[in-house]
Amino acid sequence: TWRDVGQFDKAREAFLLAVRAEDKVGYVPIRDIEQLANVEARMGERKGQVELIDLAVRRLKTLNELVADATDNKEKAIVANAERSALLGSAYKRKASLFATRILVADADADAKARAEAGSLMKTALEQSSAAYREAEGVPGSSTFLPYNALNRLAIDALLPLRESARAA
């Protein structure tokens, strides 16, 4: 409820209490951990704290690693989870938003280096966002196609410079 009314500090506190509590009957689903990460990413954007968004990203990536099939010491086979991919894409998008704000508020002359660094970090965050959305978007026309992920990825891709392969095509 706190999340739904935009009270992210209280929502984060409630989610942390839920996931930290001893859960003898199995009432705390993985979804609560995903939503904790979502709240942290949203708080990070609202408060201008990249570190909080990075924490959200780590939580989501760690969940992916925990459920991966890492048998026989092979490279971890992480299967894309649509909701988690969308949350990860959103977290990176929020991170890019913070860097975009830094570019806009920096003094054009005095902070040229800071603007260039923020621009580079923004581009990286946008690329990570696009990759996260793409990971679980599926193929158009198939039963596993997710328009939400695809549309978000396309919007992010529109903000990125064309890759060399795309220019050649």
PDB file of C-alpha atoms in Angstrom, residues 5-121:
ATOM      1  CA  VAL A   5       0.543   5.830  -2.650  1.00  0.00           C
ATOM      2  CA  GLY A   6       4.114   6.935  -3.372  1.00  0.00           C
ATOM      3  CA  GLN A   7       5.401   6.645   0.201  1.00  0.00           C
ATOM      4  CA  PHE A   8       8.602   4.877  -0.846  1.00  0.00           C
ATOM      5  CA  ASP A   9      10.478   5.269   2.454  1.00  0.00           C
ATOM      6  CA  LYS A  10       7.669   3.523   4.350  1.00  0.00           C
ATOM      7  CA  ALA A  11       7.246   0.955   1.555  1.00  0.00           C
ATOM      8  CA  ARG A  12      10.932   0.106   1.660  1.00  0.00           C
ATOM      9  CA  GLU A  13      10.816  -0.285   5.424  1.00  0.00           C
ATOM     10  CA  ALA A  14       7.797  -2.624   5.165  1.00  0.00           C
ATOM     11  CA  PHE A  15       9.368  -4.731   2.412  1.00  0.00           C
ATOM     12  CA  LEU A  16      12.633  -4.999   4.357  1.00  0.00           C
ATOM     13  CA  LEU A  17      10.739  -6.159   7.447  1.00  0.00           C
ATOM     14  CA  ALA A  18       8.900  -8.758   5.375  1.00  0.00           C
ATOM     15  CA  VAL A  19      11.936 -10.221   3.643  1.00  0.00           C
ATOM     16  CA  ARG A  20      14.086 -10.197   6.790  1.00  0.00           C
ATOM     17  CA  ALA A  21      11.522 -11.898   9.017  1.00  0.00           C
ATOM     18  CA  GLU A  22      11.719 -15.588   9.750  1.00  0.00           C
ATOM     19  CA  ASP A  23       9.209 -17.091   7.347  1.00  0.00           C
ATOM     20  CA  LYS A  24       8.310 -20.524   8.684  1.00  0.00           C
ATOM     21  CA  VAL A  25       5.157 -20.842   6.576  1.00  0.00           C
ATOM     22  CA  GLY A  26       6.466 -19.394   3.308  1.00  0.00           C
ATOM     23  CA  TYR A  27       4.455 -16.182   3.054  1.00  0.00           C
ATOM     24  CA  VAL A  28       7.216 -13.962   1.672  1.00  0.00           C
ATOM     25  CA  PRO A  29       7.402 -14.554  -2.075  1.00  0.00           C
ATOM     26  CA  ILE A  30      10.242 -13.607  -4.370  1.00  0.00           C
ATOM     27  CA  ARG A  31       7.882 -10.932  -5.711  1.00  0.00           C
ATOM     28  CA  ASP A  32       8.355  -9.009  -2.445  1.00  0.00           C
ATOM     29  CA  ILE A  33      12.111  -8.890  -3.029  1.00  0.00           C
ATOM     30  CA  GLU A  34      11.488  -7.714  -6.598  1.00  0.00           C
ATOM     31  CA  GLN A  35       9.131  -5.014  -5.340  1.00  0.00           C
ATOM     32  CA  LEU A  36      11.655  -3.974  -2.689  1.00  0.00           C
ATOM     33  CA  ALA A  37      14.125  -3.400  -5.529  1.00  0.00           C
ATOM     34  CA  ASN A  38      11.493  -1.474  -7.481  1.00  0.00           C
ATOM     35  CA  VAL A  39      10.813   0.785  -4.496  1.00  0.00           C
ATOM     36  CA  GLU A  40      14.550   1.363  -4.007  1.00  0.00           C
ATOM     37  CA  ALA A  41      14.995   2.320  -7.670  1.00  0.00           C
ATOM     38  CA  ARG A  42      12.067   4.724  -7.487  1.00  0.00           C
ATOM     39  CA  MET A  43      13.374   6.217  -4.224  1.00  0.00           C
ATOM     40  CA  GLY A  44      16.823   6.560  -5.749  1.00  0.00           C
ATOM     41  CA  GLU A  45      15.440   8.515  -8.675  1.00  0.00           C
ATOM     42  CA  ARG A  46      13.269  10.707  -6.460  1.00  0.00           C
ATOM     43  CA  LYS A  47      16.139  11.464  -4.048  1.00  0.00           C
ATOM     44  CA  GLY A  48      18.860  11.672  -6.699  1.00  0.00           C
ATOM     45  CA  GLN A  49      20.762   8.729  -5.173  1.00  0.00           C
ATOM     46  CA  VAL A  50      22.461   6.562  -7.776  1.00  0.00           C
ATOM     47  CA  GLU A  51      23.676   4.261  -4.990  1.00  0.00           C
ATOM     48  CA  LEU A  52      20.111   3.306  -4.079  1.00  0.00           C
ATOM     49  CA  ILE A  53      19.350   2.450  -7.710  1.00  0.00           C
ATOM     50  CA  ASP A  54      22.552   0.403  -7.843  1.00  0.00           C
ATOM     51  CA  LEU A  55      21.353  -1.504  -4.755  1.00  0.00           C
ATOM     52  CA  ALA A  56      18.076  -2.272  -6.544  1.00  0.00           C
ATOM     53  CA  VAL A  57      19.989  -3.500  -9.604  1.00  0.00           C
ATOM     54  CA  ARG A  58      22.169  -5.746  -7.423  1.00  0.00           C
ATOM     55  CA  ARG A  59      19.098  -7.243  -5.739  1.00  0.00           C
ATOM     56  CA  LEU A  60      17.483  -8.078  -9.085  1.00  0.00           C
ATOM     57  CA  LYS A  61      20.675  -9.492 -10.567  1.00  0.00           C
ATOM     58  CA  THR A  62      21.299 -11.550  -7.440  1.00  0.00           C
ATOM     59  CA  LEU A  63      17.801 -13.034  -7.685  1.00  0.00           C
ATOM     60  CA  ASN A  64      18.579 -14.031 -11.272  1.00  0.00           C
ATOM     61  CA  GLU A  65      21.814 -15.668 -10.136  1.00  0.00           C
ATOM     62  CA  LEU A  66      20.098 -17.490  -7.262  1.00  0.00           C
ATOM     63  CA  VAL A  67      17.572 -19.140  -9.554  1.00  0.00           C
ATOM     64  CA  ALA A  68      20.061 -19.895 -12.330  1.00  0.00           C
ATOM     65  CA  ASP A  69      20.963 -23.470 -13.183  1.00  0.00           C
ATOM     66  CA  ALA A  70      24.641 -23.629 -12.302  1.00  0.00           C
ATOM     67  CA  THR A  71      25.007 -27.394 -12.237  1.00  0.00           C
ATOM     68  CA  ASP A  72      28.236 -29.152 -13.175  1.00  0.00           C
ATOM     69  CA  ASN A  73      30.263 -25.943 -12.652  1.00  0.00           C
ATOM     70  CA  LYS A  74      29.154 -24.704 -16.068  1.00  0.00           C
ATOM     71  CA  GLU A  75      28.560 -21.056 -16.759  1.00  0.00           C
ATOM     72  CA  LYS A  76      25.351 -19.990 -15.045  1.00  0.00           C
ATOM     73  CA  ALA A  77      22.353 -20.378 -17.307  1.00  0.00           C
ATOM     74  CA  ILE A  78      20.109 -17.476 -16.326  1.00  0.00           C
ATOM     75  CA  VAL A  79      16.629 -17.725 -17.803  1.00  0.00           C
ATOM     76  CA  ALA A  80      14.972 -14.386 -18.407  1.00  0.00           C
ATOM     77  CA  ASN A  81      12.119 -13.566 -16.055  1.00  0.00           C
ATOM     78  CA  ALA A  82       9.796 -11.046 -17.723  1.00  0.00           C
ATOM     79  CA  GLU A  83       8.872  -9.087 -14.597  1.00  0.00           C
ATOM     80  CA  ARG A  84      12.427  -9.002 -13.285  1.00  0.00           C
ATOM     81  CA  SER A  85      13.751  -7.931 -16.694  1.00  0.00           C
ATOM     82  CA  ALA A  86      11.202  -5.110 -16.801  1.00  0.00           C
ATOM     83  CA  LEU A  87      12.105  -4.003 -13.267  1.00  0.00           C
ATOM     84  CA  LEU A  88      15.797  -4.093 -14.141  1.00  0.00           C
ATOM     85  CA  GLY A  89      15.192  -2.115 -17.340  1.00  0.00           C
ATOM     86  CA  SER A  90      13.199   0.423 -15.346  1.00  0.00           C
ATOM     87  CA  ALA A  91      15.930   0.749 -12.708  1.00  0.00           C
ATOM     88  CA  TYR A  92      18.548   1.470 -15.363  1.00  0.00           C
ATOM     89  CA  LYS A  93      16.167   3.932 -17.018  1.00  0.00           C
ATOM     90  CA  ARG A  94      15.808   5.776 -13.694  1.00  0.00           C
ATOM     91  CA  LYS A  95      19.583   5.818 -13.350  1.00  0.00           C
ATOM     92  CA  ALA A  96      19.895   7.334 -16.838  1.00  0.00           C
ATOM     93  CA  SER A  97      17.354   9.960 -15.804  1.00  0.00           C
ATOM     94  CA  LEU A  98      19.582  11.046 -12.914  1.00  0.00           C
ATOM     95  CA  PHE A  99      22.569  11.449 -15.227  1.00  0.00           C
ATOM     96  CA  ALA A 100      20.419  13.384 -17.726  1.00  0.00           C
ATOM     97  CA  THR A 101      19.447  15.759 -14.916  1.00  0.00           C
ATOM     98  CA  ARG A 102      23.127  16.269 -14.071  1.00  0.00           C
ATOM     99  CA  ILE A 103      23.777  17.249 -17.691  1.00  0.00           C
ATOM    100  CA  LEU A 104      20.902  19.729 -17.683  1.00  0.00           C
ATOM    101  CA  VAL A 105      21.827  21.457 -14.423  1.00  0.00           C
ATOM    102  CA  ALA A 106      25.582  21.637 -15.024  1.00  0.00           C
ATOM    103  CA  ASP A 107      27.031  24.990 -16.031  1.00  0.00           C
ATOM    104  CA  ALA A 108      27.841  24.651 -19.750  1.00  0.00           C
ATOM    105  CA  ASP A 109      31.300  26.229 -19.516  1.00  0.00           C
ATOM    106  CA  ALA A 110      32.568  25.443 -16.047  1.00  0.00           C
ATOM    107  CA  ASP A 111      31.388  21.850 -15.904  1.00  0.00           C
ATOM    108  CA  ALA A 112      32.199  20.546 -19.397  1.00  0.00           C
ATOM    109  CA  LYS A 113      34.059  17.569 -17.971  1.00  0.00           C
ATOM    110  CA  ALA A 114      31.253  16.749 -15.534  1.00  0.00           C
ATOM    111  CA  ARG A 115      28.678  17.002 -18.341  1.00  0.00           C
ATOM    112  CA  ALA A 116      30.717  14.694 -20.569  1.00  0.00           C
ATOM    113  CA  GLU A 117      31.087  12.151 -17.758  1.00  0.00           C
ATOM    114  CA  ALA A 118      27.365  12.290 -16.962  1.00  0.00           C
ATOM    115  CA  GLY A 119      26.614  11.862 -20.676  1.00  0.00           C
ATOM    116  CA  SER A 120      28.779   8.774 -20.863  1.00  0.00           C
ATOM    117  CA  LEU A 121      27.179   7.299 -17.730  1.00  0.00           C
TER     118      LEU A 121
END
